[in-house]
mmCIF file with all atom_site columns, C-alpha atoms in Angstrom:
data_model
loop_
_atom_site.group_PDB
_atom_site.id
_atom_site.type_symbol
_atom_site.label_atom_id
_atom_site.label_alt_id
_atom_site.label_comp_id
_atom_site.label_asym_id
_atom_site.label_entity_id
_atom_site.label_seq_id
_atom_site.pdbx_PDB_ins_code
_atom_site.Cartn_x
_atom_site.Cartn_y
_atom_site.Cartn_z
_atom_site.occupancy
_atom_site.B_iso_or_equiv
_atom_site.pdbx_formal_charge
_atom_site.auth_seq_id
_atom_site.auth_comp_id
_atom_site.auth_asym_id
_atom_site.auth_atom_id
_atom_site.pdbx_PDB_model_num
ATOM 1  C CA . UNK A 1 1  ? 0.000   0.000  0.000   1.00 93.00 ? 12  UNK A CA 1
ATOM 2  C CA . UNK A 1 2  ? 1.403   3.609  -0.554  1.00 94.00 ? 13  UNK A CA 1
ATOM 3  C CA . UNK A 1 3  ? 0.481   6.320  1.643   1.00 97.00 ? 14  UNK A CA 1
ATOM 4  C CA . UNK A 1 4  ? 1.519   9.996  2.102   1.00 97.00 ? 15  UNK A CA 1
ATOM 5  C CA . UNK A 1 5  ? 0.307   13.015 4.107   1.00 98.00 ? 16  UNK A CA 1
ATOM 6  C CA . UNK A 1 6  ? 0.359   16.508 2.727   1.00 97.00 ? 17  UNK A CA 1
ATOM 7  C CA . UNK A 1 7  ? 0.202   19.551 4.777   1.00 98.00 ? 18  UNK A CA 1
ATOM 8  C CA . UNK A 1 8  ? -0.193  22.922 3.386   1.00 98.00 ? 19  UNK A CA 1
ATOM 9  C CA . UNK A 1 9  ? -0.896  26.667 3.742   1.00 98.00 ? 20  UNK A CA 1
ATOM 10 C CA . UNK A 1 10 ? -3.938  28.324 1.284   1.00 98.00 ? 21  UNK A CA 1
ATOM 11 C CA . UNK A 1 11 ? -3.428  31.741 0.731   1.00 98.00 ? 22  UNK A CA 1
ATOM 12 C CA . UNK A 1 12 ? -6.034  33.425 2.592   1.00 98.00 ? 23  UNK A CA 1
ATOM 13 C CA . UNK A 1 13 ? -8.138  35.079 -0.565  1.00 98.00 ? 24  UNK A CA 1
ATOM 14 C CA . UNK A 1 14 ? -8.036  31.753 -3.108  1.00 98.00 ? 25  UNK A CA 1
ATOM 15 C CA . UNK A 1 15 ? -9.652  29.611 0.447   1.00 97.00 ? 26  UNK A CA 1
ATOM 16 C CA . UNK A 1 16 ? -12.870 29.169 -1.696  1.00 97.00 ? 27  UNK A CA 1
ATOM 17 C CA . UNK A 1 17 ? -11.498 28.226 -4.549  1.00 98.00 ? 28  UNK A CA 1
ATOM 18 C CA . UNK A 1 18 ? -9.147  26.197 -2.764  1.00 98.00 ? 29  UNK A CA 1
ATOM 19 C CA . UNK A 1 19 ? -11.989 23.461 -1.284  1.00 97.00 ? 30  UNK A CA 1
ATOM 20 C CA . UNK A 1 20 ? -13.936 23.929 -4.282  1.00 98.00 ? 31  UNK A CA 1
ATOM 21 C CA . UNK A 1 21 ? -10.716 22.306 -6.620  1.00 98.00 ? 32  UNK A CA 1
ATOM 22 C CA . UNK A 1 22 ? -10.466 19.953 -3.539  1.00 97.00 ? 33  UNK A CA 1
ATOM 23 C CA . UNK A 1 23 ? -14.236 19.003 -3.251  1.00 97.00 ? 34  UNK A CA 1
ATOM 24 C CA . UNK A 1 24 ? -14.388 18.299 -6.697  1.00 97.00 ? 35  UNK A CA 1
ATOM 25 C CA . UNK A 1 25 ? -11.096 16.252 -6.812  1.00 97.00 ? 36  UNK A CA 1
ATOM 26 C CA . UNK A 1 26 ? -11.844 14.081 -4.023  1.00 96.00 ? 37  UNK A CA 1
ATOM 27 C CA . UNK A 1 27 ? -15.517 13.068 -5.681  1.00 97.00 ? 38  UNK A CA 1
ATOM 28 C CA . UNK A 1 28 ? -13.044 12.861 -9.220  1.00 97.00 ? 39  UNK A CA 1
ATOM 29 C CA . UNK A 1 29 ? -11.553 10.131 -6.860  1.00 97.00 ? 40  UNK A CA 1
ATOM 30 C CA . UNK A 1 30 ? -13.538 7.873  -5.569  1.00 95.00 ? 41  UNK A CA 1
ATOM 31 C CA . UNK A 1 31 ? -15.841 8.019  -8.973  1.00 96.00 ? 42  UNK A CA 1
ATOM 32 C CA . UNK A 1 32 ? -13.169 6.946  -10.817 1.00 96.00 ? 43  UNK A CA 1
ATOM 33 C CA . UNK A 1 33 ? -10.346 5.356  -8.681  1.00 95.00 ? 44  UNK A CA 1
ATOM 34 C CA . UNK A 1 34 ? -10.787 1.742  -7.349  1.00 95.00 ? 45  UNK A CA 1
ATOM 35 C CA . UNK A 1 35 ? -7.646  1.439  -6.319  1.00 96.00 ? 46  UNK A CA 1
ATOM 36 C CA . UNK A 1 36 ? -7.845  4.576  -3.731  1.00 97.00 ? 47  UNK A CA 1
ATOM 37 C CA . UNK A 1 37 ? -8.358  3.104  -0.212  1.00 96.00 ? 48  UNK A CA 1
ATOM 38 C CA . UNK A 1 38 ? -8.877  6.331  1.160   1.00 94.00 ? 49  UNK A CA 1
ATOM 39 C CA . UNK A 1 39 ? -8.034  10.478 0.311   1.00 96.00 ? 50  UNK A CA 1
ATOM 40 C CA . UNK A 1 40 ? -9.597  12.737 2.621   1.00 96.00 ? 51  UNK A CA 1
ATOM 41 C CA . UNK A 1 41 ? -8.425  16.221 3.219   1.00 97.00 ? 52  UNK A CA 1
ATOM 42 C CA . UNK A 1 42 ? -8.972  18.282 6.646   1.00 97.00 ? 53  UNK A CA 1
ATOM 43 C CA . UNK A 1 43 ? -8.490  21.575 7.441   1.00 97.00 ? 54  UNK A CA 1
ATOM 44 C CA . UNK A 1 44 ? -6.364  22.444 10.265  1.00 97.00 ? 55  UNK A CA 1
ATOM 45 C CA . UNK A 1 45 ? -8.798  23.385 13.332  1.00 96.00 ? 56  UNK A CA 1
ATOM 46 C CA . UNK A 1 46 ? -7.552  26.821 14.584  1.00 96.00 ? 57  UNK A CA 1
ATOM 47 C CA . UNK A 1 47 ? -5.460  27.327 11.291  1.00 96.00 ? 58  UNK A CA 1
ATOM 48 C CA . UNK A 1 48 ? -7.948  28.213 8.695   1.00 92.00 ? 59  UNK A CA 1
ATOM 49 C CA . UNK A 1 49 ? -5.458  28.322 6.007   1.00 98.00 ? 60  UNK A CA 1
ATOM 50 C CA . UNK A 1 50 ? -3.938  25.082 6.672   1.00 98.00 ? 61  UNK A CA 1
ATOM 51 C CA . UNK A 1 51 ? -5.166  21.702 5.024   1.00 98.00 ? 62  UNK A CA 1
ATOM 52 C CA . UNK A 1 52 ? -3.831  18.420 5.168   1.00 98.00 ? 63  UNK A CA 1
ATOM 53 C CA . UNK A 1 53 ? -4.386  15.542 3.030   1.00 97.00 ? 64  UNK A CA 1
ATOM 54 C CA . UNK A 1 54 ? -4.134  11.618 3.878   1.00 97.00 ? 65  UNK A CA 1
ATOM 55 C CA . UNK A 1 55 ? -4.044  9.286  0.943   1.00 97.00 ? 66  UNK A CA 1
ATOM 56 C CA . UNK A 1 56 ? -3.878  5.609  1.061   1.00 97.00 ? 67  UNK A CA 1
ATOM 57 C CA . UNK A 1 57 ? -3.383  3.672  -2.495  1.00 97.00 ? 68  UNK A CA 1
ATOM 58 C CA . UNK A 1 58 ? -3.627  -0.601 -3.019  1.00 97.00 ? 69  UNK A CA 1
ATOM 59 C CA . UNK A 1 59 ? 0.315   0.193  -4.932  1.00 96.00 ? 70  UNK A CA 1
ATOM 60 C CA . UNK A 1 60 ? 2.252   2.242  -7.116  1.00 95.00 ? 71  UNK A CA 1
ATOM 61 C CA . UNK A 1 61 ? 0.251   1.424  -10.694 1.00 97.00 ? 72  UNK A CA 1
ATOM 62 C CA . UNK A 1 62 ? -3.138  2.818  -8.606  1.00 97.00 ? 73  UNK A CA 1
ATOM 63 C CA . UNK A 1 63 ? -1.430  6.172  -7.652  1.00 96.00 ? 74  UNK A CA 1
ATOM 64 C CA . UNK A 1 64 ? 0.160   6.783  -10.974 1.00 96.00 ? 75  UNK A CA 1
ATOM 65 C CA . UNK A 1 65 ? -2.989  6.247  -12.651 1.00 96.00 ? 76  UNK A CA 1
ATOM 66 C CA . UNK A 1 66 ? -4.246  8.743  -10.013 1.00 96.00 ? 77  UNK A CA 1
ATOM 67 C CA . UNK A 1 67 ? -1.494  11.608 -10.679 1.00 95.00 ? 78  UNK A CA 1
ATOM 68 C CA . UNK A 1 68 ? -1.406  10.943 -14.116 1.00 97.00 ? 79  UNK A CA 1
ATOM 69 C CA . UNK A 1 69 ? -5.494  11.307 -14.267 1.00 97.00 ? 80  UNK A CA 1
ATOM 70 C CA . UNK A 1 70 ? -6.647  14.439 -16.927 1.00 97.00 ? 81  UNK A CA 1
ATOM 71 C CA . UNK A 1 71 ? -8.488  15.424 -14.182 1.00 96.00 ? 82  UNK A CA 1
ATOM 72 C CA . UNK A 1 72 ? -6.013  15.682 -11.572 1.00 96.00 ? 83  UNK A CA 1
ATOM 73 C CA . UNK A 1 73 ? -3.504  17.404 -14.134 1.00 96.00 ? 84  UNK A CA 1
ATOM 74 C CA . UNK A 1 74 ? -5.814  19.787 -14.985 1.00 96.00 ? 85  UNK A CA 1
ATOM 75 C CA . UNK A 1 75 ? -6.914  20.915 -11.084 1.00 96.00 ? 86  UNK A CA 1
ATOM 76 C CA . UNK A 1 76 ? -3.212  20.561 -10.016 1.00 96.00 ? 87  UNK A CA 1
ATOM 77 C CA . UNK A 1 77 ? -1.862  23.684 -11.196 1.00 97.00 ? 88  UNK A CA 1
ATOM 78 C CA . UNK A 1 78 ? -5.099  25.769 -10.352 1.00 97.00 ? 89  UNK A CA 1
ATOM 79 C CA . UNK A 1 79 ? -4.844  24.464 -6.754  1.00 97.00 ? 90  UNK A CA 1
ATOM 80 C CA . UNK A 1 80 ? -1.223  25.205 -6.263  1.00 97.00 ? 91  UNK A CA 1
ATOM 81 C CA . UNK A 1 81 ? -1.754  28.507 -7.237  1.00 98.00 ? 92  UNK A CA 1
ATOM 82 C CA . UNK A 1 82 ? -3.876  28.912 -3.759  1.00 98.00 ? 93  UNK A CA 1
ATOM 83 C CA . UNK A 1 83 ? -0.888  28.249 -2.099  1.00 98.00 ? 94  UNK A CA 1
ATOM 84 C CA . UNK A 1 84 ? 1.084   30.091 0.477   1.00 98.00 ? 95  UNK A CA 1
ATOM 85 C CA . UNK A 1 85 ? 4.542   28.493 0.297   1.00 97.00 ? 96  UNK A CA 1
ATOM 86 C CA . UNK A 1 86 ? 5.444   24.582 -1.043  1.00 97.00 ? 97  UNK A CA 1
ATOM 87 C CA . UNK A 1 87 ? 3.638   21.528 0.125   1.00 97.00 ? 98  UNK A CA 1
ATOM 88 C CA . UNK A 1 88 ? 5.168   19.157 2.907   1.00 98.00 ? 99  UNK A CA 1
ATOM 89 C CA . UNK A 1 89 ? 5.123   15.718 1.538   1.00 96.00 ? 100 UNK A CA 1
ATOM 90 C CA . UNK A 1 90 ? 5.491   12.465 3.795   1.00 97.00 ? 101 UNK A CA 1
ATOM 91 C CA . UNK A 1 91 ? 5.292   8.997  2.894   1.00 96.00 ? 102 UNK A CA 1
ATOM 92 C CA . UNK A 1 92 ? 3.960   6.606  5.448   1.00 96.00 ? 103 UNK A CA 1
ATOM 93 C CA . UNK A 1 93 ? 3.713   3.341  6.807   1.00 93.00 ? 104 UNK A CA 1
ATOM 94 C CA . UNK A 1 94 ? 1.793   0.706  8.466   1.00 89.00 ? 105 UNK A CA 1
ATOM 95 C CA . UNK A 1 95 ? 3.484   0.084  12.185  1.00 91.00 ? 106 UNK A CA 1
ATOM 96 C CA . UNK A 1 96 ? 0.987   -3.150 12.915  1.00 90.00 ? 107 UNK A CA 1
#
């Protein structure tokens, strides 16, 4: 199984269209990716700019199919212009 975490900082005028791109990519998901265990995103309680995702994958094939997706490629950019600063990326693992 892959899995990563992803914490980030939304400027504080594109919030909107921040969970809008992120609403509609999560649905994007689980319509059209079996192999996604699970891809939630939160936002940061007391940090209203700050969002972190959690993404679980059966393997590598299901989460390139995922990034390489027309419908993640398109949102990606759009989203990342929302940000304040770069993404913090961390893979993770099963302990049990």
């Amino acid at each position: 199984m892959i899995s990563s975490s992803i914490r980030l900082k939304v400027l504080p005028d594109k919030v909107e269209e921040f969970e809008g791109l992120v609403a509609q990519l999560v649905r994007d998901i689980y319509a059209n990716e079996p192999g996604a265990k699970f891809y939630e995103v939160r936002r940061v309680k007391d940090e209203p700019y700050t969002y972190v995702y959690f993404l679980s994958f059966d393997d590598q094939a299901a989460f390139d199919r995922y990034s390489s997706a027309d419908y993640h490629t398109q949102m990606s950019p759009k989203a990342v212009a929302c940000l304040d600063g770069d993404p913090v990326f961390e893979d993770l693992e099963s302990f049990y």
